[in-house]
């Protein structure tokens, strides 16, 4: 049942981002994709990134989509590795109408969570026994004028049958988001 919920949630988020991100936007003229192997994987403060240490090894996901969904008062960040071998997802859903001001958002079942997909395996902060990983997503900067959000995250991800655990530390992101 847990696997169905995760797959359904990811499919819904992917579909929402796919259908709302079909407009042609000009590239930032200051961005040199050759410096980053074809994508935004960090570097200077003018680039966007999602990265974390996975079991102590730094991993960068440089193909990034982020969206603020007004109807759900939620932020969804999806990022993929350049070779497509893995992806990272972060989501924050607020059950009130307040904005995503700076602050610490503890991971809570389905409202604030993280997921890492490696091949066909999903490591989630929401466990199949309906418990949630220790950890949080911290918003350091939420700029509605520039449509950027910057923060950190950490969690312990477990696969669906909870037989394998990955630890995610020193996670950080700086992304440009669209609004729906």
PDB file of N, CA and C in Angstrom, residues 7-63:
ATOM      1  N   UNK A   7       4.205   5.994  -5.298  1.00  0.00           N
ATOM      2  CA  UNK A   7       4.191   6.060  -6.763  1.00  0.00           C
ATOM      3  C   UNK A   7       3.081   6.988  -7.239  1.00  0.00           C
ATOM      4  N   UNK A   8       1.916   6.901  -6.617  1.00  0.00           N
ATOM      5  CA  UNK A   8       0.808   7.796  -6.985  1.00  0.00           C
ATOM      6  C   UNK A   8       1.150   9.251  -6.741  1.00  0.00           C
ATOM      7  N   UNK A   9       1.767   9.535  -5.589  1.00  0.00           N
ATOM      8  CA  UNK A   9       2.153  10.915  -5.268  1.00  0.00           C
ATOM      9  C   UNK A   9       3.185  11.436  -6.248  1.00  0.00           C
ATOM     10  N   UNK A  10       4.207  10.616  -6.522  1.00  0.00           N
ATOM     11  CA  UNK A  10       5.243  11.043  -7.462  1.00  0.00           C
ATOM     12  C   UNK A  10       4.674  11.234  -8.865  1.00  0.00           C
ATOM     13  N   UNK A  11       3.776  10.351  -9.272  1.00  0.00           N
ATOM     14  CA  UNK A  11       3.147  10.482 -10.586  1.00  0.00           C
ATOM     15  C   UNK A  11       2.328  11.756 -10.670  1.00  0.00           C
ATOM     16  N   UNK A  12       1.574  12.065  -9.619  1.00  0.00           N
ATOM     17  CA  UNK A  12       0.775  13.284  -9.592  1.00  0.00           C
ATOM     18  C   UNK A  12       1.669  14.514  -9.680  1.00  0.00           C
ATOM     19  N   UNK A  13       2.742  14.537  -8.903  1.00  0.00           N
ATOM     20  CA  UNK A  13       3.657  15.681  -8.928  1.00  0.00           C
ATOM     21  C   UNK A  13       4.349  15.810 -10.281  1.00  0.00           C
ATOM     22  N   UNK A  14       4.799  14.680 -10.830  1.00  0.00           N
ATOM     23  CA  UNK A  14       5.455  14.704 -12.133  1.00  0.00           C
ATOM     24  C   UNK A  14       4.501  15.208 -13.207  1.00  0.00           C
ATOM     25  N   UNK A  15       3.258  14.738 -13.178  1.00  0.00           N
ATOM     26  CA  UNK A  15       2.261  15.168 -14.160  1.00  0.00           C
ATOM     27  C   UNK A  15       1.979  16.655 -14.034  1.00  0.00           C
ATOM     28  N   UNK A  16       1.829  17.133 -12.806  1.00  0.00           N
ATOM     29  CA  UNK A  16       1.565  18.562 -12.593  1.00  0.00           C
ATOM     30  C   UNK A  16       2.709  19.406 -13.129  1.00  0.00           C
ATOM     31  N   UNK A  17       3.931  18.984 -12.857  1.00  0.00           N
ATOM     32  CA  UNK A  17       5.086  19.747 -13.343  1.00  0.00           C
ATOM     33  C   UNK A  17       5.225  19.657 -14.858  1.00  0.00           C
ATOM     34  N   UNK A  18       4.937  18.502 -15.420  1.00  0.00           N
ATOM     35  CA  UNK A  18       5.062  18.334 -16.862  1.00  0.00           C
ATOM     36  C   UNK A  18       4.101  19.243 -17.612  1.00  0.00           C
ATOM     37  N   UNK A  19       2.846  19.285 -17.183  1.00  0.00           N
ATOM     38  CA  UNK A  19       1.847  20.060 -17.904  1.00  0.00           C
ATOM     39  C   UNK A  19       1.953  21.557 -17.657  1.00  0.00           C
ATOM     40  N   UNK A  20       2.601  21.965 -16.605  1.00  0.00           N
ATOM     41  CA  UNK A  20       2.700  23.402 -16.326  1.00  0.00           C
ATOM     42  C   UNK A  20       4.055  23.975 -16.692  1.00  0.00           C
ATOM     43  N   UNK A  21       4.972  23.153 -17.171  1.00  0.00           N
ATOM     44  CA  UNK A  21       6.304  23.666 -17.483  1.00  0.00           C
ATOM     45  C   UNK A  21       6.602  23.606 -18.975  1.00  0.00           C
ATOM     46  N   UNK A  22       5.586  23.746 -19.793  1.00  0.00           N
ATOM     47  CA  UNK A  22       5.763  23.599 -21.229  1.00  0.00           C
ATOM     48  C   UNK A  22       5.994  24.916 -21.957  1.00  0.00           C
ATOM     49  N   UNK A  23       6.194  25.985 -21.250  1.00  0.00           N
ATOM     50  CA  UNK A  23       6.445  27.233 -21.935  1.00  0.00           C
ATOM     51  C   UNK A  23       7.949  27.411 -22.175  1.00  0.00           C
ATOM     52  N   UNK A  24       8.283  28.101 -23.249  1.00  0.00           N
ATOM     53  CA  UNK A  24       9.686  28.362 -23.550  1.00  0.00           C
ATOM     54  C   UNK A  24      10.159  29.547 -22.750  1.00  0.00           C
ATOM     55  N   UNK A  25      11.184  29.319 -21.959  1.00  0.00           N
ATOM     56  CA  UNK A  25      11.757  30.391 -21.164  1.00  0.00           C
ATOM     57  C   UNK A  25      13.189  30.603 -21.625  1.00  0.00           C
ATOM     58  N   UNK A  26      13.620  31.849 -21.728  1.00  0.00           N
ATOM     59  CA  UNK A  26      14.991  32.080 -22.148  1.00  0.00           C
ATOM     60  C   UNK A  26      15.964  31.651 -21.056  1.00  0.00           C
ATOM     61  N   UNK A  27      17.119  31.165 -21.485  1.00  0.00           N
ATOM     62  CA  UNK A  27      18.159  30.814 -20.532  1.00  0.00           C
ATOM     63  C   UNK A  27      18.776  32.071 -19.950  1.00  0.00           C
ATOM     64  N   UNK A  28      19.209  31.965 -18.713  1.00  0.00           N
ATOM     65  CA  UNK A  28      19.923  33.059 -18.068  1.00  0.00           C
ATOM     66  C   UNK A  28      21.217  33.291 -18.850  1.00  0.00           C
ATOM     67  N   UNK A  29      21.455  34.499 -19.392  1.00  0.00           N
ATOM     68  CA  UNK A  29      22.654  34.735 -20.201  1.00  0.00           C
ATOM     69  C   UNK A  29      23.949  34.584 -19.410  1.00  0.00           C
ATOM     70  N   UNK A  30      23.885  34.688 -18.085  1.00  0.00           N
ATOM     71  CA  UNK A  30      25.092  34.544 -17.277  1.00  0.00           C
ATOM     72  C   UNK A  30      25.410  33.090 -16.957  1.00  0.00           C
ATOM     73  N   UNK A  31      24.536  32.185 -17.308  1.00  0.00           N
ATOM     74  CA  UNK A  31      24.708  30.783 -16.991  1.00  0.00           C
ATOM     75  C   UNK A  31      25.458  30.092 -18.115  1.00  0.00           C
ATOM     76  N   UNK A  32      26.575  29.470 -17.789  1.00  0.00           N
ATOM     77  CA  UNK A  32      27.358  28.717 -18.754  1.00  0.00           C
ATOM     78  C   UNK A  32      27.206  27.246 -18.409  1.00  0.00           C
ATOM     79  N   UNK A  33      26.365  26.536 -19.160  1.00  0.00           N
ATOM     80  CA  UNK A  33      26.096  25.138 -18.861  1.00  0.00           C
ATOM     81  C   UNK A  33      27.327  24.259 -19.030  1.00  0.00           C
ATOM     82  N   UNK A  34      28.291  24.667 -19.870  1.00  0.00           N
ATOM     83  CA  UNK A  34      29.496  23.882 -20.052  1.00  0.00           C
ATOM     84  C   UNK A  34      30.312  23.768 -18.768  1.00  0.00           C
ATOM     85  N   UNK A  35      30.189  24.752 -17.890  1.00  0.00           N
ATOM     86  CA  UNK A  35      30.929  24.714 -16.631  1.00  0.00           C
ATOM     87  C   UNK A  35      30.429  23.627 -15.698  1.00  0.00           C
ATOM     88  N   UNK A  36      29.215  23.131 -15.943  1.00  0.00           N
ATOM     89  CA  UNK A  36      28.608  22.193 -15.021  1.00  0.00           C
ATOM     90  C   UNK A  36      28.213  20.888 -15.694  1.00  0.00           C
ATOM     91  N   UNK A  37      28.821  20.567 -16.795  1.00  0.00           N
ATOM     92  CA  UNK A  37      28.515  19.305 -17.450  1.00  0.00           C
ATOM     93  C   UNK A  37      27.117  19.252 -18.022  1.00  0.00           C
ATOM     94  N   UNK A  38      26.547  20.408 -18.403  1.00  0.00           N
ATOM     95  CA  UNK A  38      25.260  20.416 -19.070  1.00  0.00           C
ATOM     96  C   UNK A  38      24.078  20.718 -18.178  1.00  0.00           C
ATOM     97  N   UNK A  39      24.289  21.027 -16.937  1.00  0.00           N
ATOM     98  CA  UNK A  39      23.151  21.311 -16.060  1.00  0.00           C
ATOM     99  C   UNK A  39      23.570  22.187 -14.904  1.00  0.00           C
ATOM    100  N   UNK A  40      22.639  22.475 -14.044  1.00  0.00           N
ATOM    101  CA  UNK A  40      22.916  23.303 -12.866  1.00  0.00           C
ATOM    102  C   UNK A  40      23.153  22.404 -11.671  1.00  0.00           C
ATOM    103  N   UNK A  41      24.407  22.197 -11.295  1.00  0.00           N
ATOM    104  CA  UNK A  41      24.659  21.366 -10.125  1.00  0.00           C
ATOM    105  C   UNK A  41      25.426  22.117  -9.058  1.00  0.00           C
ATOM    106  N   UNK A  42      25.240  23.387  -8.999  1.00  0.00           N
ATOM    107  CA  UNK A  42      25.892  24.144  -7.936  1.00  0.00           C
ATOM    108  C   UNK A  42      27.042  24.952  -8.475  1.00  0.00           C
ATOM    109  N   UNK A  43      27.829  25.469  -7.593  1.00  0.00           N
ATOM    110  CA  UNK A  43      28.942  26.308  -7.977  1.00  0.00           C
ATOM    111  C   UNK A  43      28.758  27.672  -7.377  1.00  0.00           C
ATOM    112  N   UNK A  44      28.668  28.678  -8.202  1.00  0.00           N
ATOM    113  CA  UNK A  44      28.525  30.036  -7.694  1.00  0.00           C
ATOM    114  C   UNK A  44      27.109  30.267  -7.184  1.00  0.00           C
ATOM    115  N   UNK A  45      26.930  31.370  -6.481  1.00  0.00           N
ATOM    116  CA  UNK A  45      25.632  31.643  -5.877  1.00  0.00           C
ATOM    117  C   UNK A  45      24.572  31.999  -6.914  1.00  0.00           C
ATOM    118  N   UNK A  46      24.945  32.208  -8.182  1.00  0.00           N
ATOM    119  CA  UNK A  46      23.960  32.560  -9.200  1.00  0.00           C
ATOM    120  C   UNK A  46      23.428  31.324  -9.934  1.00  0.00           C
ATOM    121  N   UNK A  47      23.810  30.125  -9.497  1.00  0.00           N
ATOM    122  CA  UNK A  47      23.321  28.905 -10.130  1.00  0.00           C
ATOM    123  C   UNK A  47      22.402  28.164  -9.166  1.00  0.00           C
ATOM    124  N   UNK A  48      21.644  27.234  -9.701  1.00  0.00           N
ATOM    125  CA  UNK A  48      20.704  26.476  -8.904  1.00  0.00           C
ATOM    126  C   UNK A  48      21.236  25.066  -8.665  1.00  0.00           C
ATOM    127  N   UNK A  49      20.886  24.487  -7.523  1.00  0.00           N
ATOM    128  CA  UNK A  49      21.427  23.174  -7.180  1.00  0.00           C
ATOM    129  C   UNK A  49      20.528  22.456  -6.180  1.00  0.00           C
ATOM    130  N   UNK A  50      20.662  21.138  -6.191  1.00  0.00           N
ATOM    131  CA  UNK A  50      20.140  20.254  -5.162  1.00  0.00           C
ATOM    132  C   UNK A  50      21.240  19.232  -4.946  1.00  0.00           C
ATOM    133  N   UNK A  51      21.705  19.111  -3.707  1.00  0.00           N
ATOM    134  CA  UNK A  51      22.800  18.178  -3.411  1.00  0.00           C
ATOM    135  C   UNK A  51      22.719  17.742  -1.960  1.00  0.00           C
ATOM    136  N   UNK A  52      23.314  16.572  -1.689  1.00  0.00           N
ATOM    137  CA  UNK A  52      23.344  16.037  -0.329  1.00  0.00           C
ATOM    138  C   UNK A  52      24.398  14.947  -0.259  1.00  0.00           C
ATOM    139  N   UNK A  53      24.801  14.637   0.951  1.00  0.00           N
ATOM    140  CA  UNK A  53      25.642  13.473   1.168  1.00  0.00           C
ATOM    141  C   UNK A  53      24.713  12.292   1.419  1.00  0.00           C
ATOM    142  N   UNK A  54      24.852  11.280   0.578  1.00  0.00           N
ATOM    143  CA  UNK A  54      24.074  10.055   0.709  1.00  0.00           C
ATOM    144  C   UNK A  54      25.020   9.002   1.269  1.00  0.00           C
ATOM    145  N   UNK A  55      24.776   8.607   2.509  1.00  0.00           N
ATOM    146  CA  UNK A  55      25.680   7.682   3.202  1.00  0.00           C
ATOM    147  C   UNK A  55      27.119   8.181   3.150  1.00  0.00           C
ATOM    148  N   UNK A  56      27.294   9.491   3.264  1.00  0.00           N
ATOM    149  CA  UNK A  56      28.626  10.093   3.313  1.00  0.00           C
ATOM    150  C   UNK A  56      29.212  10.500   1.972  1.00  0.00           C
ATOM    151  N   UNK A  57      28.575  10.154   0.863  1.00  0.00           N
ATOM    152  CA  UNK A  57      29.087  10.484  -0.473  1.00  0.00           C
ATOM    153  C   UNK A  57      28.253  11.606  -1.073  1.00  0.00           C
ATOM    154  N   UNK A  58      28.923  12.689  -1.490  1.00  0.00           N
ATOM    155  CA  UNK A  58      28.216  13.835  -2.065  1.00  0.00           C
ATOM    156  C   UNK A  58      27.569  13.448  -3.391  1.00  0.00           C
ATOM    157  N   UNK A  59      26.284  13.758  -3.509  1.00  0.00           N
ATOM    158  CA  UNK A  59      25.529  13.497  -4.731  1.00  0.00           C
ATOM    159  C   UNK A  59      24.895  14.801  -5.182  1.00  0.00           C
ATOM    160  N   UNK A  60      25.006  15.101  -6.473  1.00  0.00           N
ATOM    161  CA  UNK A  60      24.399  16.284  -7.076  1.00  0.00           C
ATOM    162  C   UNK A  60      23.304  15.852  -8.035  1.00  0.00           C
ATOM    163  N   UNK A  61      22.179  16.541  -7.979  1.00  0.00           N
ATOM    164  CA  UNK A  61      21.106  16.339  -8.935  1.00  0.00           C
ATOM    165  C   UNK A  61      20.975  17.661  -9.677  1.00  0.00           C
ATOM    166  N   UNK A  62      21.302  17.687 -10.956  1.00  0.00           N
ATOM    167  CA  UNK A  62      21.443  18.972 -11.640  1.00  0.00           C
ATOM    168  C   UNK A  62      20.345  19.305 -12.645  1.00  0.00           C
ATOM    169  N   UNK A  63      19.399  18.429 -12.872  1.00  0.00           N
ATOM    170  CA  UNK A  63      18.248  18.771 -13.686  1.00  0.00           C
ATOM    171  C   UNK A  63      17.112  19.020 -12.700  1.00  0.00           C
TER     172      UNK A  63
END
